[in-house]
Coordinates of C-alpha atoms in Angstrom, one line a residue:
M35 CA 59.8 -11.2 58.3
T36 CA 58.9 -8.9 61.3
Q37 CA 55.2 -8.7 61.9
L38 CA 53.8 -5.1 62.0
T39 CA 52.4 -4.1 65.4
L40 CA 49.2 -2.0 65.0
Q41 CA 48.6 0.8 67.4
L42 CA 45.2 0.8 69.2
S43 CA 44.2 3.4 71.8
I44 CA 41.4 4.5 74.1
N45 CA 40.8 7.9 75.6
P46 CA 39.0 7.5 78.9
A47 CA 39.2 11.3 79.6
A48 CA 37.3 12.2 76.4
A49 CA 33.5 12.7 76.3
R50 CA 31.5 9.6 76.9
H51 CA 27.9 8.6 76.4
P52 CA 25.7 5.7 77.6
I53 CA 25.2 2.8 75.2
S54 CA 21.6 1.9 74.8
P55 CA 21.0 -1.7 75.7
L56 CA 18.3 -1.8 73.1
I57 CA 20.8 -2.0 70.2
Y58 CA 21.2 -5.7 70.9
G59 CA 17.6 -6.6 69.8
I60 CA 16.3 -9.1 67.3
N61 CA 13.2 -9.8 65.2
A62 CA 11.6 -13.0 66.3
I63 CA 8.2 -13.4 64.6
G64 CA 8.0 -17.0 63.4
I65 CA 10.6 -18.3 65.8
N66 CA 9.2 -21.3 67.7
D67 CA 9.2 -21.3 71.5
E68 CA 12.0 -23.8 71.9
D69 CA 14.4 -21.9 69.6
F70 CA 13.4 -18.6 71.1
N71 CA 14.1 -19.8 74.7
K72 CA 17.6 -21.0 73.6
L73 CA 18.2 -17.6 71.8
S74 CA 17.0 -15.7 74.9
Q75 CA 19.3 -17.6 77.2
A76 CA 22.2 -17.2 74.8
I77 CA 22.1 -13.4 74.0
K78 CA 19.8 -11.9 76.7
S79 CA 18.1 -9.8 74.0
P80 CA 16.6 -6.7 75.6
V81 CA 14.0 -6.1 72.9
V82 CA 12.3 -8.4 70.4
R83 CA 10.3 -7.1 67.4
W84 CA 7.1 -8.5 65.9
G85 CA 7.6 -7.2 62.4
G86 CA 7.9 -8.0 58.7
N87 CA 5.5 -8.0 55.8
A88 CA 3.2 -10.5 57.5
T89 CA 2.4 -7.8 60.2
T90 CA 1.1 -5.2 57.7
R91 CA -2.3 -6.8 57.6
Y92 CA -2.3 -8.8 60.9
N93 CA -5.8 -8.9 62.4
W94 CA -5.6 -9.0 66.2
E95 CA -9.2 -10.0 66.6
N96 CA -9.3 -13.1 64.4
D97 CA -5.5 -14.0 64.4
F98 CA -5.2 -14.1 60.6
Y99 CA -2.5 -12.4 58.6
N100 CA -1.9 -11.9 54.9
T101 CA 1.4 -13.1 53.3
G102 CA 1.4 -10.4 50.7
K103 CA 3.8 -10.8 47.8
D104 CA 6.0 -13.1 49.9
W105 CA 3.5 -16.0 49.2
Y106 CA 0.6 -15.4 46.8
F107 CA -1.2 -12.8 48.9
E108 CA -2.9 -15.4 51.1
N109 CA -4.7 -15.1 54.4
I110 CA -3.2 -17.6 56.9
P111 CA -4.3 -18.3 60.4
R112 CA -1.7 -17.9 63.1
D113 CA -1.0 -21.2 65.0
N114 CA -3.4 -21.0 67.9
P115 CA -4.2 -23.9 70.3
D116 CA -7.6 -22.4 71.3
R117 CA -9.2 -19.9 69.0
S118 CA -12.3 -19.8 71.1
Q119 CA -10.6 -17.4 73.4
L120 CA -9.9 -14.8 70.7
P121 CA -9.1 -12.0 70.8
N122 CA -7.4 -13.2 74.0
N123 CA -4.3 -15.4 73.6
S124 CA -3.8 -14.6 70.0
A125 CA -0.3 -15.1 68.5
A126 CA 0.5 -11.5 69.3
D127 CA -0.6 -11.9 72.9
R128 CA 1.5 -15.1 73.2
F129 CA 4.5 -13.4 71.6
I130 CA 4.3 -10.6 74.2
Q131 CA 3.8 -13.1 77.1
R132 CA 6.8 -15.0 75.9
N133 CA 8.9 -11.9 75.9
K134 CA 7.7 -11.0 79.4
A135 CA 8.7 -14.4 80.7
A136 CA 12.2 -13.9 79.2
G137 CA 12.5 -10.4 80.7
T138 CA 12.5 -8.8 77.2
E139 CA 10.7 -5.7 76.0
S140 CA 8.2 -6.1 73.1
F141 CA 8.2 -4.1 69.9
I142 CA 4.9 -4.5 68.1
T143 CA 4.3 -3.5 64.5
V144 CA 0.8 -2.1 64.0
P145 CA -1.0 -2.0 60.6
I146 CA -1.6 1.5 59.2
I147 CA -2.3 0.4 55.6
G148 CA -6.1 0.5 56.2
W149 CA -6.8 -3.2 55.6
V150 CA -6.5 -6.3 57.8
A151 CA -7.0 -10.0 56.9
K152 CA -10.4 -11.4 57.2
A153 CA -11.2 -14.9 58.5
K154 CA -12.4 -17.5 56.0
A155 CA -16.0 -18.4 56.5
K156 CA -17.0 -22.0 57.1
T157 CA -19.3 -23.3 54.4
E158 CA -21.0 -26.6 53.4
N159 CA -18.5 -27.0 50.6
D160 CA -15.5 -25.8 52.6
P161 CA -15.9 -27.0 56.2
N162 CA -12.3 -26.1 57.3
P163 CA -12.0 -22.3 57.8
L164 CA -8.4 -22.7 58.9
G165 CA -7.0 -24.7 56.0
H166 CA -6.7 -24.7 52.2
P167 CA -8.1 -23.3 50.1
Y168 CA -7.2 -19.9 51.6
N169 CA -8.6 -16.5 50.8
C170 CA -6.1 -14.9 48.5
G171 CA -5.7 -11.7 46.5
F172 CA -5.6 -13.0 43.0
K173 CA -7.7 -16.2 42.6
V174 CA -7.2 -17.8 39.2
S175 CA -10.9 -18.7 39.1
K176 CA -11.8 -15.1 39.4
Y177 CA -8.9 -13.2 37.7
G178 CA -7.6 -15.7 35.1
E179 CA -4.4 -17.6 34.5
Q180 CA -1.3 -16.3 36.1
Q181 CA 2.4 -16.8 35.8
S182 CA 2.8 -18.6 39.1
T183 CA 0.4 -20.3 41.6
D184 CA 0.8 -21.7 45.0
P185 CA 1.7 -25.4 44.6
Y186 CA -0.4 -26.2 47.6
D187 CA -3.4 -24.0 46.5
P188 CA -3.4 -23.7 42.7
D189 CA -6.3 -21.2 42.7
C190 CA -4.0 -18.6 44.4
G191 CA -1.8 -16.8 41.9
N192 CA 0.9 -14.1 42.0
G193 CA -1.2 -11.4 40.3
I194 CA 0.8 -11.5 37.1
R195 CA -1.0 -12.5 34.0
R196 CA 0.4 -15.5 32.1
S197 CA -0.7 -14.1 28.7
D198 CA 1.3 -10.8 28.7
S199 CA 3.2 -10.6 32.1
S200 CA 1.1 -7.6 33.1
R201 CA -0.1 -7.0 36.6
I202 CA -3.7 -7.7 37.4
T203 CA -5.4 -4.5 38.4
G204 CA -8.9 -3.6 39.6
N205 CA -9.1 -6.7 41.8
D206 CA -11.3 -6.5 44.9
P207 CA -9.5 -5.9 48.2
T208 CA -12.3 -7.4 50.1
D209 CA -11.4 -10.8 48.6
T210 CA -8.9 -11.0 51.5
S211 CA -9.3 -7.9 53.7
I212 CA -11.4 -5.8 55.9
A213 CA -11.2 -2.0 55.8
V214 CA -10.2 -0.6 59.1
G215 CA -9.0 2.8 60.5
P216 CA -7.0 4.1 63.5
D217 CA -9.7 3.1 66.0
F218 CA -9.0 -0.6 65.2
I219 CA -5.4 0.0 66.4
R220 CA -6.6 2.1 69.4
R221 CA -8.7 -0.9 70.5
W222 CA -5.8 -3.3 70.0
V223 CA -3.5 -1.2 72.1
A224 CA -6.3 -0.9 74.7
H225 CA -6.6 -4.7 74.7
L226 CA -2.8 -5.1 75.3
V227 CA -2.8 -2.5 78.1
K228 CA -5.7 -4.3 79.8
K229 CA -3.9 -7.7 79.4
F230 CA -0.3 -6.7 80.1
G231 CA -0.3 -3.2 81.7
N232 CA 0.7 0.1 80.0
A233 CA 4.2 0.8 78.6
S234 CA 5.5 2.1 81.9
A235 CA 4.1 -0.8 83.9
G236 CA 5.5 -3.9 82.2
G237 CA 3.3 -3.8 79.1
V238 CA 4.3 -3.3 75.4
R239 CA 6.8 -0.5 75.4
F240 CA 7.4 0.0 71.6
Y241 CA 5.1 0.3 68.7
G242 CA 6.2 0.6 65.0
L243 CA 4.0 2.3 62.5
D244 CA 3.6 -0.6 60.0
N245 CA 6.4 -2.2 58.0
E246 CA 8.1 -0.6 54.9
P247 CA 5.1 1.4 53.7
G248 CA 7.0 2.8 50.8
I249 CA 6.8 -0.6 49.0
W250 CA 3.2 -1.4 49.8
F251 CA 2.6 -1.0 46.0
E252 CA 4.6 -4.2 45.6
T253 CA 4.4 -6.2 48.8
H254 CA 0.6 -5.6 49.4
R255 CA -0.5 -4.5 45.9
D256 CA -3.7 -6.5 46.1
V257 CA -5.0 -3.9 48.5
Y258 CA -2.7 -0.9 47.9
P259 CA -1.6 -0.9 44.3
G260 CA -1.0 2.8 44.0
Y261 CA 1.5 5.5 44.9
L262 CA 1.9 6.5 48.6
S263 CA 2.5 10.2 48.6
Y264 CA 4.5 12.3 51.1
E265 CA 1.2 13.7 52.6
E266 CA -0.6 10.5 52.9
L267 CA 2.2 8.6 54.7
L268 CA 2.7 11.6 57.0
Q269 CA -1.0 11.7 57.8
R270 CA -1.3 8.0 58.4
N271 CA 1.6 8.3 60.9
I272 CA -0.1 11.2 62.7
D273 CA -3.5 9.5 62.8
Y274 CA -2.3 6.0 63.9
A275 CA 0.2 7.3 66.4
A276 CA -2.5 9.4 68.0
A277 CA -4.6 6.3 68.3
I278 CA -1.8 4.5 70.1
R279 CA -1.2 7.4 72.4
Q280 CA -4.9 7.5 73.3
A281 CA -4.8 4.0 74.5
D282 CA -1.3 4.1 76.1
P283 CA 0.2 7.6 76.5
N284 CA 3.5 6.2 77.7
A285 CA 4.2 4.1 74.6
Q286 CA 7.3 4.7 72.6
I287 CA 6.4 5.0 68.9
L288 CA 8.8 4.4 65.9
G289 CA 8.3 5.7 62.4
P290 CA 8.2 6.0 59.4
V291 CA 9.8 2.5 59.0
Q292 CA 11.0 3.0 55.4
D293 CA 12.6 -0.1 53.8
G294 CA 15.8 1.4 52.4
W295 CA 17.9 4.0 50.7
T296 CA 15.5 5.1 47.9
R297 CA 12.5 5.4 50.3
Y298 CA 14.6 7.7 52.6
F299 CA 14.4 10.2 49.8
Y300 CA 11.0 9.4 48.3
S301 CA 7.9 8.4 50.2
S302 CA 7.4 5.6 47.6
Y303 CA 9.3 4.7 44.5
G304 CA 8.7 2.0 41.8
S305 CA 10.9 1.1 38.9
Y306 CA 13.4 3.7 37.8
P307 CA 12.4 6.2 36.5
D308 CA 9.2 6.7 38.6
K309 CA 7.8 10.0 37.3
T310 CA 5.1 10.1 39.9
A311 CA 7.6 9.9 42.7
E312 CA 10.0 12.3 41.1
A313 CA 7.1 14.8 40.7
D314 CA 6.1 14.4 44.3
R315 CA 9.6 15.1 45.6
K316 CA 9.9 18.1 43.2
A317 CA 6.6 19.5 44.6
H318 CA 8.2 19.4 48.0
N319 CA 11.1 21.6 46.8
G320 CA 13.2 18.5 46.2
Q321 CA 13.5 17.7 49.9
A322 CA 14.3 14.2 50.9
F323 CA 11.1 12.5 52.2
V324 CA 12.6 11.8 55.7
A325 CA 13.7 15.4 56.1
W326 CA 10.3 16.7 55.0
Y327 CA 8.5 14.2 57.2
L328 CA 10.4 15.3 60.3
T329 CA 9.9 19.0 59.5
Q330 CA 6.1 18.5 59.2
L331 CA 5.9 16.3 62.3
Y332 CA 7.8 18.8 64.4
A333 CA 5.5 21.6 63.3
H334 CA 2.4 19.4 64.0
D335 CA 3.7 18.3 67.4
Q336 CA 4.6 21.8 68.5
Q337 CA 1.1 22.9 67.8
S338 CA -0.6 19.8 69.4
G339 CA 1.7 19.6 72.4
K340 CA 2.1 15.8 71.9
R341 CA 4.9 14.0 70.2
T342 CA 3.9 11.7 67.3
I343 CA 7.0 9.5 67.3
D344 CA 9.9 9.0 69.7
Y345 CA 12.3 7.4 67.3
L346 CA 13.2 8.1 63.7
N347 CA 13.2 4.5 62.6
L348 CA 14.5 3.1 59.3
H349 CA 15.5 -0.2 57.9
Y350 CA 18.9 -0.8 56.3
Y351 CA 20.1 -3.6 54.1
P352 CA 23.5 -2.9 52.5
Q353 CA 23.1 -3.0 48.7
A354 CA 26.5 -4.3 47.7
A355 CA 26.2 -7.5 45.7
G356 CA 26.0 -10.7 47.8
V357 CA 26.1 -9.0 51.2
A358 CA 22.7 -8.7 52.9
L359 CA 20.5 -11.8 53.4
S360 CA 23.1 -13.9 51.6
P361 CA 25.6 -16.7 52.3
A362 CA 29.2 -15.9 53.0
G363 CA 30.2 -16.1 49.3
N364 CA 33.7 -16.1 47.9
N365 CA 36.7 -14.2 49.3
T366 CA 35.9 -11.1 47.4
T367 CA 32.4 -11.0 48.7
Q368 CA 33.5 -11.7 52.2
A369 CA 36.0 -8.8 52.1
L370 CA 33.2 -6.6 50.6
R371 CA 30.9 -7.6 53.5
L372 CA 33.4 -6.5 56.1
R373 CA 34.0 -3.2 54.3
S374 CA 30.3 -2.6 53.9
T375 CA 29.9 -1.9 57.7
R376 CA 31.5 1.4 57.0
S377 CA 28.3 2.5 55.3
L378 CA 26.8 2.8 58.8
W379 CA 29.2 5.6 59.8
D380 CA 32.0 6.6 57.4
T381 CA 31.3 9.8 55.5
S382 CA 34.2 9.1 53.2
Y383 CA 33.1 5.6 52.2
V384 CA 31.6 5.8 48.7
D385 CA 29.1 3.0 48.6
E386 CA 30.1 -0.1 46.6
S387 CA 26.7 -0.5 45.0
W388 CA 24.2 1.3 42.8
I389 CA 23.8 3.8 45.6
K390 CA 27.0 5.5 44.7
D391 CA 25.4 6.9 41.6
T392 CA 22.3 8.3 43.3
E393 CA 21.6 11.8 44.6
N394 CA 24.7 13.9 43.7
G395 CA 26.9 11.0 42.8
N396 CA 29.9 9.5 44.6
T397 CA 27.4 8.9 47.4
A398 CA 28.2 7.7 50.9
V399 CA 25.3 6.2 52.8
Q400 CA 26.8 7.3 56.2
L401 CA 23.5 6.0 57.6
I402 CA 23.8 7.0 61.3
P403 CA 25.4 10.4 60.8
R404 CA 22.8 11.1 58.1
M405 CA 19.9 10.1 60.4
R406 CA 21.3 12.2 63.2
A407 CA 21.7 15.2 61.0
W408 CA 18.1 14.9 59.8
V409 CA 16.9 14.7 63.4
N410 CA 19.1 17.6 64.6
R411 CA 18.0 19.8 61.9
H412 CA 14.3 18.9 61.6
Y413 CA 13.1 17.3 64.8
P414 CA 15.7 17.7 67.7
G415 CA 15.4 15.1 70.5
L416 CA 14.3 12.1 68.6
K417 CA 16.2 8.9 69.1
L418 CA 17.5 6.7 66.3
G419 CA 16.1 3.3 65.5
I420 CA 17.0 0.6 62.9
S421 CA 14.4 -2.1 63.3
E422 CA 15.6 -4.2 60.4
Y423 CA 19.2 -4.7 59.2
N424 CA 21.2 -7.7 58.0
F425 CA 24.8 -8.0 56.7
G426 CA 24.5 -11.7 55.7
A427 CA 26.5 -14.8 56.3
I428 CA 24.8 -15.4 59.6
D429 CA 26.0 -19.0 59.6
D430 CA 29.7 -18.2 58.9
I431 CA 32.6 -16.5 60.8
N432 CA 32.5 -13.8 58.2
G433 CA 29.0 -12.8 59.2
A434 CA 29.9 -13.0 62.9
L435 CA 32.8 -10.6 62.3
A436 CA 30.5 -8.2 60.5
Q437 CA 27.9 -8.4 63.2
A438 CA 30.4 -7.8 66.0
D439 CA 31.6 -4.7 64.0
V440 CA 28.0 -3.5 63.6
L441 CA 27.1 -3.8 67.3
G442 CA 30.3 -1.9 68.2
I443 CA 29.3 0.8 65.7
F444 CA 25.8 1.1 67.0
G445 CA 27.1 1.6 70.5
R446 CA 29.8 4.1 69.5
E447 CA 27.5 6.1 67.3
D448 CA 24.7 6.3 69.9
V449 CA 21.9 4.4 68.1
G450 CA 18.9 4.1 70.4
L451 CA 17.4 0.8 69.2
A452 CA 18.2 -1.9 66.7
T453 CA 16.8 -5.3 65.9
L454 CA 18.5 -7.8 63.6
W455 CA 16.4 -9.4 60.8
G456 CA 17.2 -13.1 60.9
A457 CA 14.3 -14.8 59.2
K458 CA 15.0 -17.7 56.8
V459 CA 15.7 -16.8 53.2
W460 CA 15.4 -19.9 51.0
N461 CA 18.8 -21.1 49.7
K462 CA 20.4 -18.0 51.2
Q463 CA 20.0 -17.7 54.9
P464 CA 19.0 -20.1 57.6
A465 CA 16.6 -19.0 60.4
L466 CA 18.1 -17.4 63.4
T467 CA 19.0 -20.0 66.1
A468 CA 21.3 -20.0 69.1
D469 CA 24.1 -22.0 67.6
L470 CA 24.8 -19.7 64.6
P471 CA 28.0 -17.7 64.5
V472 CA 26.1 -14.4 64.2
V473 CA 24.6 -15.2 67.6
F474 CA 28.0 -15.7 69.1
A475 CA 28.8 -12.1 68.0
F476 CA 25.8 -11.0 70.1
R477 CA 27.0 -13.2 73.0
M478 CA 30.4 -11.5 73.0
Y479 CA 28.6 -8.3 74.0
Q480 CA 25.7 -9.7 76.0
N481 CA 26.8 -13.0 77.6
Y482 CA 30.4 -13.7 76.9
D483 CA 31.0 -16.1 79.9
G484 CA 27.6 -17.8 79.9
Q485 CA 26.8 -16.1 83.2
G486 CA 25.2 -12.9 81.8
S487 CA 28.4 -10.8 81.9
K488 CA 28.4 -8.0 79.3
F489 CA 30.4 -5.5 77.4
G490 CA 30.4 -2.1 79.0
D491 CA 27.4 0.3 78.9
I492 CA 29.3 3.7 78.8
S493 CA 31.0 4.3 75.4
I494 CA 34.7 5.4 75.5
P495 CA 36.4 6.8 72.4
A496 CA 38.8 4.3 70.9
A497 CA 40.9 4.3 67.8
S498 CA 42.8 1.9 65.6
A499 CA 45.6 2.6 63.2
D500 CA 43.7 0.4 60.7
Q501 CA 40.0 0.0 61.7
G502 CA 39.4 -2.0 58.5
Q503 CA 41.8 -4.7 59.7
L504 CA 41.7 -4.6 63.5
A505 CA 38.7 -2.7 64.8
I506 CA 38.4 -1.6 68.4
Y507 CA 35.4 -0.5 70.5
A508 CA 35.7 0.5 74.2
A509 CA 33.2 0.9 77.0
Q510 CA 33.2 1.0 80.8
R511 CA 30.8 -1.1 82.8
S512 CA 28.8 1.1 85.2
S513 CA 28.1 -1.9 87.5
D514 CA 31.8 -2.5 88.5
G515 CA 33.9 0.1 86.7
A516 CA 35.6 -2.5 84.5
L517 CA 37.0 -1.4 81.1
T518 CA 35.9 -3.6 78.2
L519 CA 37.5 -3.6 74.8
M520 CA 36.1 -5.4 71.8
I521 CA 38.8 -6.1 69.2
I522 CA 37.8 -7.6 65.9
N523 CA 40.5 -9.0 63.6
K524 CA 38.9 -9.0 60.1
S525 CA 42.0 -10.1 58.3
D526 CA 43.2 -13.6 57.2
T527 CA 46.3 -13.4 59.4
A528 CA 47.1 -13.0 63.1
L529 CA 47.7 -9.4 64.0
S530 CA 49.8 -8.0 66.8
A531 CA 48.8 -4.8 68.5
Q532 CA 49.8 -2.5 71.3
I533 CA 46.8 -1.0 73.1
D534 CA 47.4 2.3 74.8
L535 CA 45.0 2.5 77.8
G536 CA 45.4 6.2 78.2
D537 CA 44.9 7.3 81.8
F538 CA 42.7 4.4 82.8
I539 CA 43.7 3.1 86.2
G540 CA 42.9 -0.6 86.6
G541 CA 44.3 -4.0 87.3
E542 CA 47.6 -5.5 86.2
S543 CA 46.1 -7.8 83.6
A544 CA 43.2 -8.2 81.2
Q545 CA 40.9 -11.2 80.9
H546 CA 40.7 -12.3 77.3
Y547 CA 37.6 -14.0 75.7
H548 CA 37.9 -15.2 72.2
Y549 CA 35.7 -16.4 69.3
S550 CA 37.0 -17.6 66.0
A551 CA 36.6 -20.1 63.1
T552 CA 38.8 -22.5 65.1
D553 CA 35.7 -23.2 67.3
L554 CA 32.4 -21.9 66.0
H555 CA 30.5 -23.4 68.8
S556 CA 32.0 -21.7 71.9
I557 CA 33.6 -18.6 73.3
V558 CA 37.0 -19.5 74.7
K559 CA 38.6 -17.9 77.7
Q560 CA 42.3 -17.3 76.9
T561 CA 45.3 -16.6 79.1
D562 CA 45.1 -13.2 80.7
L563 CA 47.2 -10.5 79.0
P564 CA 49.6 -8.5 81.1
I565 CA 49.4 -4.7 81.4
S566 CA 52.7 -2.9 81.4
N567 CA 53.3 0.9 81.5
G568 CA 49.6 1.6 80.7
A569 CA 49.5 -0.7 77.6
I570 CA 48.6 -4.2 76.5
N571 CA 50.6 -6.0 73.9
G572 CA 48.8 -8.9 72.3
T573 CA 48.4 -11.0 69.2
F574 CA 44.9 -11.6 67.9
A575 CA 44.1 -14.6 65.7
A576 CA 42.9 -14.3 62.2
K577 CA 39.2 -13.8 61.7
S578 CA 38.5 -13.5 65.5
I579 CA 36.4 -11.5 67.9
N580 CA 38.2 -10.7 71.2
L581 CA 36.9 -9.2 74.4
L582 CA 39.4 -7.8 77.0
I583 CA 38.1 -7.0 80.5
I584 CA 40.3 -4.9 82.8
A585 CA 39.2 -4.5 86.4
G586 CA 38.6 -0.9 87.4
S587 CA 36.7 1.3 89.8
I588 CA 33.3 3.1 89.5

């Protein structure tokens, strides 16, 4: 049987745009120094984020954080070899210093919830202020028996009554936390500027306005159990961004950092149907929260003469079953994962999850075009940020294929900044380390030869006769003029292709670097592919990521 040859093409003469280097970022809170150094050497990450639920109540002065719902609402001290120096050399300070040593920009999440973790007092009966028992939001001794308790600290519960499965309400937020306002953040940023310089002089360049505020009612319900309205979230963004700008006018600020699909359209939303959230949106003429937020920020900033945020920043986890934060799964799930990357860009891709039945039905997420349309209509000039995303299977070739596709999409679609969420999820996802297949997907773009060589930084339009089977992304390197092509075979069989190079004038052959399930621990340099009559003919192995480099001129 004759194998079908797929047609791929690039169009060097069409409109181009720079690819932001910041799309190759990661989240790295909780990654130890040894693993971070290996990751940094492997993928040369340009930006690393301090984020997640544990940052919503991080206290920079005492170096404590609250775990929130993730682990019994407990106040935990960050590892610190010498707490006598605080607030100097806190975990956040050392995170930033580590990034600077690696040549990486820091993205710091600042609390805007109005509460931060308090330190535990040393007493005669409890002489260890850094260990168990911790301060926690729902002590059994104070609020009664609960459905679940910390196995290491049985007085700390999950805030759900054992008797009737109802939530404990009316608890005291000061059990764990100290009330703070924007000045607390102004002083933190001022501390960071004093220690590391301002954003334009080697200091912290990026600040995120908290983490997923639309679900505080769940993740941090011991201090914020209620509904977060359109107006309140907007005002908190304005007030805390102003505090950051006061301390460092050159900082880049990202907001509103909503967690996912529902909170793009509602400032907050509990279990369906949430009548309070529905009424709030109706009171704003039915406008999606993000659209309303941008409209109000634009009006405010026009009047003040200062920009509140620099990036519209959202989180995105595909909602199709078994995809995000999950193992590879069976063949059906793996195929679904590879299709789900279309939700980032394809206006015709009706989502294969509950999302399809939301809004007007037959819904396509089309995340990046949707974000861009919101910005163009309501606050022109903002960049796009996605500071958490995950397509799962990070320890499998299936996840590597999806990640390579995602990075190609981010570059082609002109995303400004993106940071992969790679924290460990028990029984589902290992912690991010340099030897994982998903990291090799990054390396194909950032360090394919182990010498720091990269995919191009100027996006060139490219097309495939079947992008779902054999995807292609193209870019030229501004440093040497080389044309780089990322070709991802998502199928279970080898695929042949003819690649039309258009009017690109370059060398007589293409270098070929290859990553596949055949060897999950290395990127292999293959035999060069000849160029004939302005085209390359090649066969690409099943489930493989392939980078072609063609010498050119600047």
